[in-house]
């Protein structure tokens, strides 16, 4: 029995006052027998839910009992609103939800929670860039994930060849302003970039999702695989220690200081997909950086240097 379905049942009863098992089954897309078992489970768990037989009957909360967020501590409430607050600035739905959450909190927590909601805002646009807009597909795919409906995609892969496929949408991830859809396919779990989706059409077919699926774990697996591909070539370089933070901005997690040398220099390990990728990032440093190994990166740097010398020496 799913805890989220029991919570949905309780909130539905709270909003309507009284429901029948048939109405509940229709709302939650389960069988009438399952809805009835859920109602009985709530009653057995001590929730004041009871049935009324006869015409106009159904299941009700005793005395109009209501759920609240009184189980939260003051620090938990503040943490919740620190997270939700920035989203409310850009979403009408989030703002409405925030107001309802405030009313659900114990009176003594409300002032601090409202202050926490207004304490932070998020501006995802970098200096000099235009405002970033969320892709229109996000709302459509989010609805399909929540409703658990299959989606028919027209997708252009890295080779730009278009394919059509019927997928089970499992979750969406926004990473560095690029949106990804994690979905189930005939070949198992796959990740799709939203900017490569040509068309998406929700269907009425129920989507399947593994019982043990969690979006966080699935995304961690995706990130791990991508980072492994991004670190296929490693190089050892020597540079002044004060420049290591600059290298980290280019190579991220694939930049590791590997020991101090004389005259304030350090040995650093760098990684990228290919020797050329490393060389392109290091070429601008000139003689300020020394590539110890591998030879393939040294060769790419020599080639780039020769190209530049040949082009600009001829223009003197």
Tab-separated table of C-alpha atoms in Angstrom:
chain	number	residue	atom	x	y	z
A	1	UNK	CA	0.000	0.000	0.000
A	2	UNK	CA	1.505	3.322	-1.045
A	3	UNK	CA	1.896	6.003	1.626
A	4	UNK	CA	1.512	8.788	-0.955
A	5	UNK	CA	-1.889	7.387	-1.957
A	6	UNK	CA	-3.048	7.320	1.661
A	7	UNK	CA	-1.996	10.951	2.085
A	8	UNK	CA	-3.827	11.849	-1.150
A	9	UNK	CA	-6.912	10.066	0.166
A	10	UNK	CA	-6.822	12.015	3.418
A	11	UNK	CA	-6.321	15.372	1.692
A	12	UNK	CA	-9.154	14.632	-0.730
A	13	UNK	CA	-11.490	13.859	2.157
A	14	UNK	CA	-10.356	17.031	3.885
A	15	UNK	CA	-11.215	19.161	0.870
A	16	UNK	CA	-14.593	17.512	0.159
A	17	UNK	CA	-15.744	16.534	3.599
A	18	UNK	CA	-17.247	13.252	2.400
A	19	UNK	CA	-16.383	10.860	-0.429
A	20	UNK	CA	-17.530	7.470	-1.644
A	21	UNK	CA	-15.131	4.651	-2.432
A	22	UNK	CA	-16.168	4.943	-6.097
A	23	UNK	CA	-15.362	8.682	-6.195
A	24	UNK	CA	-12.025	8.072	-4.534
A	25	UNK	CA	-11.215	5.273	-6.985
A	26	UNK	CA	-11.934	7.583	-9.920
A	27	UNK	CA	-9.778	10.393	-8.552
A	28	UNK	CA	-6.780	8.204	-7.705
A	29	UNK	CA	-7.175	5.839	-10.682
A	30	UNK	CA	-7.388	2.678	-8.587
A	31	UNK	CA	-10.057	0.024	-8.205
A	32	UNK	CA	-13.028	0.543	-5.885
A	33	UNK	CA	-11.798	-2.372	-3.774
A	34	UNK	CA	-8.371	-0.715	-3.406
A	35	UNK	CA	-9.982	2.613	-2.465
A	36	UNK	CA	-12.090	0.884	0.169
A	37	UNK	CA	-9.032	-0.886	1.601
A	38	UNK	CA	-7.198	2.442	1.801
A	39	UNK	CA	-10.084	4.016	3.708
A	40	UNK	CA	-10.205	1.092	6.107
A	41	UNK	CA	-6.435	1.309	6.576
A	42	UNK	CA	-6.701	4.980	7.552
A	43	UNK	CA	-9.379	4.141	10.071
A	44	UNK	CA	-7.347	1.258	11.507
A	45	UNK	CA	-4.332	3.573	11.825
A	46	UNK	CA	-6.263	5.852	14.166
A	47	UNK	CA	-7.259	8.537	11.637
A	48	UNK	CA	-10.849	9.661	12.496
A	49	UNK	CA	-12.325	8.304	9.265
A	50	UNK	CA	-15.677	6.538	9.379
A	51	UNK	CA	-18.274	5.248	6.888
A	52	UNK	CA	-21.922	6.313	6.655
A	53	UNK	CA	-24.300	3.821	5.067
A	54	UNK	CA	-27.403	4.559	3.052
A	55	UNK	CA	-28.399	7.193	0.520
A	56	UNK	CA	-26.028	10.156	0.489
A	57	UNK	CA	-23.530	8.212	2.558
A	58	UNK	CA	-19.820	7.753	2.104
A	59	UNK	CA	-16.700	8.201	4.183
A	60	UNK	CA	-16.076	11.280	6.325
A	61	UNK	CA	-13.583	12.749	8.763
A	62	UNK	CA	-15.040	12.780	12.275
A	63	UNK	CA	-15.868	16.318	13.371
A	64	UNK	CA	-14.336	17.789	10.227
A	65	UNK	CA	-10.864	16.801	11.414
A	66	UNK	CA	-8.061	18.344	9.358
A	67	UNK	CA	-4.409	17.574	8.750
A	68	UNK	CA	-1.739	20.194	9.440
A	69	UNK	CA	2.000	20.561	9.496
A	70	UNK	CA	2.282	20.629	13.272
A	71	UNK	CA	4.753	17.739	13.154
A	72	UNK	CA	7.406	20.075	11.728
A	73	UNK	CA	9.930	21.662	14.054
A	74	UNK	CA	10.663	25.397	13.750
A	75	UNK	CA	13.957	24.755	11.947
A	76	UNK	CA	12.322	22.217	9.606
A	77	UNK	CA	9.591	24.708	8.730
A	78	UNK	CA	12.167	27.398	7.974
A	79	UNK	CA	14.193	24.992	5.822
A	80	UNK	CA	11.063	24.059	3.864
A	81	UNK	CA	10.171	27.675	3.140
A	82	UNK	CA	13.752	28.607	2.253
A	83	UNK	CA	13.484	26.012	-0.516
A	84	UNK	CA	9.963	26.845	-1.668
A	85	UNK	CA	10.239	30.616	-1.448
A	86	UNK	CA	12.467	31.246	-4.504
A	87	UNK	CA	10.192	29.082	-6.687
A	88	UNK	CA	7.168	31.131	-5.650
A	89	UNK	CA	8.677	34.219	-7.275
A	90	UNK	CA	8.384	32.698	-10.753
A	91	UNK	CA	5.369	30.398	-10.416
A	92	UNK	CA	1.796	31.348	-9.608
A	93	UNK	CA	1.037	27.783	-8.565
A	94	UNK	CA	4.009	27.731	-6.183
A	95	UNK	CA	2.903	31.054	-4.682
A	96	UNK	CA	-0.604	29.705	-4.053
A	97	UNK	CA	0.809	26.536	-2.519
A	98	UNK	CA	3.068	28.604	-0.284
A	99	UNK	CA	0.089	30.547	1.079
A	100	UNK	CA	-1.712	27.300	1.892
A	101	UNK	CA	1.375	25.884	3.595
A	102	UNK	CA	1.661	28.989	5.751
A	103	UNK	CA	-1.948	28.580	6.921
A	104	UNK	CA	-1.275	24.904	7.705
A	105	UNK	CA	1.650	25.713	10.001
A	106	UNK	CA	1.249	26.186	13.750
A	107	UNK	CA	0.679	29.875	14.555
A	108	UNK	CA	4.041	30.255	16.345
A	109	UNK	CA	5.983	29.197	13.211
A	110	UNK	CA	4.219	31.357	10.629
A	111	UNK	CA	6.164	34.616	10.965
A	112	UNK	CA	9.571	32.935	10.669
A	113	UNK	CA	8.362	30.744	7.793
A	114	UNK	CA	7.085	33.751	5.825
A	115	UNK	CA	10.362	35.570	6.462
A	116	UNK	CA	12.309	32.542	5.245
A	117	UNK	CA	10.240	32.416	2.052
A	118	UNK	CA	11.222	36.022	1.267
A	119	UNK	CA	14.862	35.693	2.339
A	120	UNK	CA	16.201	34.328	-0.943
A	121	UNK	CA	15.586	34.750	-4.631
A	122	UNK	CA	17.178	32.977	-7.576
A	123	UNK	CA	18.271	34.791	-10.737
A	124	UNK	CA	19.534	32.041	-13.096
A	125	UNK	CA	20.642	34.514	-15.793
A	126	UNK	CA	24.368	35.171	-16.040
A	127	UNK	CA	25.681	38.701	-16.420
A	128	UNK	CA	25.250	39.914	-19.986
A	129	UNK	CA	22.818	37.126	-20.906
A	130	UNK	CA	19.169	37.347	-21.799
A	131	UNK	CA	16.549	36.023	-19.400
A	132	UNK	CA	16.396	32.261	-19.442
A	133	UNK	CA	13.028	30.748	-20.179
A	134	UNK	CA	11.914	27.287	-19.187
A	135	UNK	CA	11.209	25.105	-22.247
A	136	UNK	CA	7.498	24.784	-23.024
A	137	UNK	CA	7.876	20.996	-23.098
A	138	UNK	CA	8.634	20.934	-19.366
A	139	UNK	CA	5.015	21.468	-18.313
A	140	UNK	CA	3.706	18.887	-20.767
A	141	UNK	CA	6.222	16.243	-19.693
A	142	UNK	CA	5.810	17.019	-15.995
A	143	UNK	CA	2.084	16.387	-16.346
A	144	UNK	CA	2.786	13.077	-18.072
A	145	UNK	CA	5.168	12.046	-15.269
A	146	UNK	CA	2.627	12.912	-12.569
A	147	UNK	CA	-0.310	11.293	-14.382
A	148	UNK	CA	1.843	8.312	-15.414
A	149	UNK	CA	0.963	8.423	-19.090
A	150	UNK	CA	3.114	7.234	-21.974
A	151	UNK	CA	4.441	9.876	-24.364
A	152	UNK	CA	5.190	9.559	-28.066
A	153	UNK	CA	8.453	11.361	-28.853
A	154	UNK	CA	10.030	12.517	-32.085
A	155	UNK	CA	13.682	12.847	-31.159
A	156	UNK	CA	16.855	13.998	-32.899
A	157	UNK	CA	19.897	12.301	-31.394
A	158	UNK	CA	23.512	13.460	-31.481
A	159	UNK	CA	23.692	12.484	-35.171
A	160	UNK	CA	20.517	14.554	-35.848
A	161	UNK	CA	18.752	11.485	-37.210
A	162	UNK	CA	15.073	11.637	-36.232
A	163	UNK	CA	13.419	8.696	-34.546
A	164	UNK	CA	9.971	8.099	-33.067
A	165	UNK	CA	9.467	6.136	-29.899
A	166	UNK	CA	6.875	5.507	-27.195
A	167	UNK	CA	8.353	6.138	-23.743
A	168	UNK	CA	7.396	5.950	-20.071
A	169	UNK	CA	8.327	9.347	-18.559
A	170	UNK	CA	9.924	8.947	-15.120
A	171	UNK	CA	11.310	12.378	-14.233
A	172	UNK	CA	12.817	15.678	-15.380
A	173	UNK	CA	16.143	17.257	-14.413
A	174	UNK	CA	17.382	20.816	-14.983
A	175	UNK	CA	21.189	20.881	-15.001
A	176	UNK	CA	23.023	24.066	-15.892
A	177	UNK	CA	19.983	25.382	-17.802
A	178	UNK	CA	19.709	22.218	-19.918
A	179	UNK	CA	16.648	20.041	-19.283
A	180	UNK	CA	16.744	16.254	-19.437
A	181	UNK	CA	13.991	13.653	-19.417
A	182	UNK	CA	14.698	10.278	-17.814
A	183	UNK	CA	12.363	7.665	-19.233
A	184	UNK	CA	11.793	3.977	-19.708
A	185	UNK	CA	12.036	2.579	-23.228
A	186	UNK	CA	12.092	-0.824	-24.912
A	187	UNK	CA	15.847	-0.809	-24.308
A	188	UNK	CA	15.612	0.184	-20.657
A	189	UNK	CA	16.309	3.526	-18.977
A	190	UNK	CA	17.282	6.327	-21.355
A	191	UNK	CA	18.021	10.061	-21.021
A	192	UNK	CA	16.676	12.590	-23.547
A	193	UNK	CA	17.698	16.235	-23.892
A	194	UNK	CA	14.601	18.409	-24.188
A	195	UNK	CA	16.257	20.674	-26.754
A	196	UNK	CA	16.513	17.658	-29.067
A	197	UNK	CA	12.856	16.657	-28.736
A	198	UNK	CA	11.100	17.677	-31.962
A	199	UNK	CA	7.611	16.736	-30.795
A	200	UNK	CA	5.995	15.155	-27.726
A	201	UNK	CA	2.452	13.805	-27.637
A	202	UNK	CA	0.966	12.438	-24.398
A	203	UNK	CA	-1.190	9.332	-24.811
A	204	UNK	CA	-3.926	7.703	-22.746
A	205	UNK	CA	-1.797	4.601	-22.193
A	206	UNK	CA	-0.678	4.018	-18.598
A	207	UNK	CA	3.078	4.387	-18.116
A	208	UNK	CA	5.089	1.865	-16.138
A	209	UNK	CA	7.769	2.730	-13.617
A	210	UNK	CA	9.915	0.389	-11.513
A	211	UNK	CA	8.812	0.231	-7.889
A	212	UNK	CA	12.361	0.977	-6.698
A	213	UNK	CA	12.901	3.929	-9.055
A	214	UNK	CA	14.044	7.236	-7.560
A	215	UNK	CA	14.887	10.228	-9.712
A	216	UNK	CA	17.890	11.194	-7.582
A	217	UNK	CA	19.487	7.754	-7.914
A	218	UNK	CA	18.768	7.578	-11.643
A	219	UNK	CA	20.309	11.002	-12.243
A	220	UNK	CA	23.373	10.116	-10.157
A	221	UNK	CA	23.894	7.149	-12.473
A	222	UNK	CA	23.573	9.392	-15.550
A	223	UNK	CA	26.029	11.947	-14.156
A	224	UNK	CA	28.515	9.228	-13.293
A	225	UNK	CA	28.454	7.842	-16.835
A	226	UNK	CA	28.781	11.293	-18.425
A	227	UNK	CA	31.698	12.206	-16.173
A	228	UNK	CA	33.446	8.933	-17.013
A	229	UNK	CA	33.190	9.797	-20.708
A	230	UNK	CA	34.463	13.293	-20.019
A	231	UNK	CA	37.580	11.961	-18.271
A	232	UNK	CA	38.897	9.449	-20.784
A	233	UNK	CA	42.191	11.328	-21.249
A	234	UNK	CA	44.324	12.413	-18.297
A	235	UNK	CA	47.288	14.779	-18.398
A	236	UNK	CA	49.869	15.893	-15.836
A	237	UNK	CA	50.870	19.556	-15.894
A	238	UNK	CA	53.027	21.888	-13.815
A	239	UNK	CA	51.813	25.404	-13.045
A	240	UNK	CA	52.074	28.070	-10.343
A	241	UNK	CA	49.813	27.216	-7.413
A	242	UNK	CA	47.966	30.551	-7.637
A	243	UNK	CA	46.570	29.554	-11.038
A	244	UNK	CA	45.036	26.251	-9.940
A	245	UNK	CA	41.600	27.860	-9.231
A	246	UNK	CA	41.537	29.096	-12.827
A	247	UNK	CA	42.161	25.578	-14.116
A	248	UNK	CA	39.339	24.329	-11.912
A	249	UNK	CA	36.896	26.680	-13.644
A	250	UNK	CA	37.748	24.962	-16.947
A	251	UNK	CA	38.093	21.338	-15.845
A	252	UNK	CA	35.762	21.212	-12.824
A	253	UNK	CA	35.944	17.953	-10.890
A	254	UNK	CA	38.624	16.713	-13.314
A	255	UNK	CA	41.298	18.989	-11.881
A	256	UNK	CA	43.345	17.606	-8.989
A	257	UNK	CA	46.419	19.189	-7.386
A	258	UNK	CA	48.899	16.330	-7.120
A	259	UNK	CA	51.826	17.657	-5.093
A	260	UNK	CA	53.838	20.797	-4.398
A	261	UNK	CA	57.121	21.535	-6.181
A	262	UNK	CA	59.715	24.297	-5.836
A	263	UNK	CA	59.220	28.027	-6.554
A	264	UNK	CA	55.508	27.943	-5.707
A	265	UNK	CA	54.619	25.484	-8.439
A	266	UNK	CA	52.380	22.435	-8.207
A	267	UNK	CA	51.754	19.312	-10.207
A	268	UNK	CA	48.130	19.043	-11.391
A	269	UNK	CA	46.168	16.213	-12.966
A	270	UNK	CA	43.616	17.215	-15.622
A	271	UNK	CA	41.093	15.192	-17.621
A	272	UNK	CA	38.905	15.676	-20.697
A	273	UNK	CA	37.370	13.422	-23.378
A	274	UNK	CA	40.294	13.694	-25.842
A	275	UNK	CA	43.875	15.027	-25.977
A	276	UNK	CA	42.645	17.816	-28.256
A	277	UNK	CA	40.092	18.943	-25.640
A	278	UNK	CA	42.871	19.308	-23.073
A	279	UNK	CA	45.195	21.063	-25.511
A	280	UNK	CA	42.552	23.594	-26.526
A	281	UNK	CA	42.084	24.608	-22.895
A	282	UNK	CA	45.822	24.879	-22.239
A	283	UNK	CA	47.045	26.508	-25.474
A	284	UNK	CA	46.332	30.027	-24.223
A	285	UNK	CA	48.622	29.589	-21.236
A	286	UNK	CA	51.727	29.472	-23.413
A	287	UNK	CA	54.905	28.832	-21.450
A	288	UNK	CA	53.150	29.480	-18.124
A	289	UNK	CA	52.145	25.825	-18.054
A	290	UNK	CA	54.207	22.718	-18.723
A	291	UNK	CA	52.588	19.496	-19.896
A	292	UNK	CA	54.575	16.595	-18.495
A	293	UNK	CA	52.505	13.851	-20.127
A	294	UNK	CA	50.954	12.295	-22.172
A	295	UNK	CA	52.730	12.731	-25.467
A	296	UNK	CA	49.374	12.964	-27.297
A	297	UNK	CA	48.498	16.231	-25.526
A	298	UNK	CA	51.976	17.611	-26.154
A	299	UNK	CA	51.576	16.797	-29.852
A	300	UNK	CA	48.225	18.580	-30.063
A	301	UNK	CA	49.717	21.669	-28.392
A	302	UNK	CA	52.627	21.646	-30.861
A	303	UNK	CA	50.209	21.389	-33.777
A	304	UNK	CA	48.048	24.245	-32.484
A	305	UNK	CA	51.151	26.384	-31.924
A	306	UNK	CA	52.438	25.681	-35.427
A	307	UNK	CA	49.064	26.592	-36.944
A	308	UNK	CA	48.940	29.903	-35.089
A	309	UNK	CA	52.573	30.744	-35.888
A	310	UNK	CA	52.038	29.909	-39.543
A	311	UNK	CA	48.885	32.003	-39.886
A	312	UNK	CA	49.974	35.140	-38.040
A	313	UNK	CA	53.665	35.114	-39.042
A	314	UNK	CA	52.536	35.304	-42.692
A	315	UNK	CA	50.442	38.408	-41.968
A	316	UNK	CA	53.373	40.543	-40.714
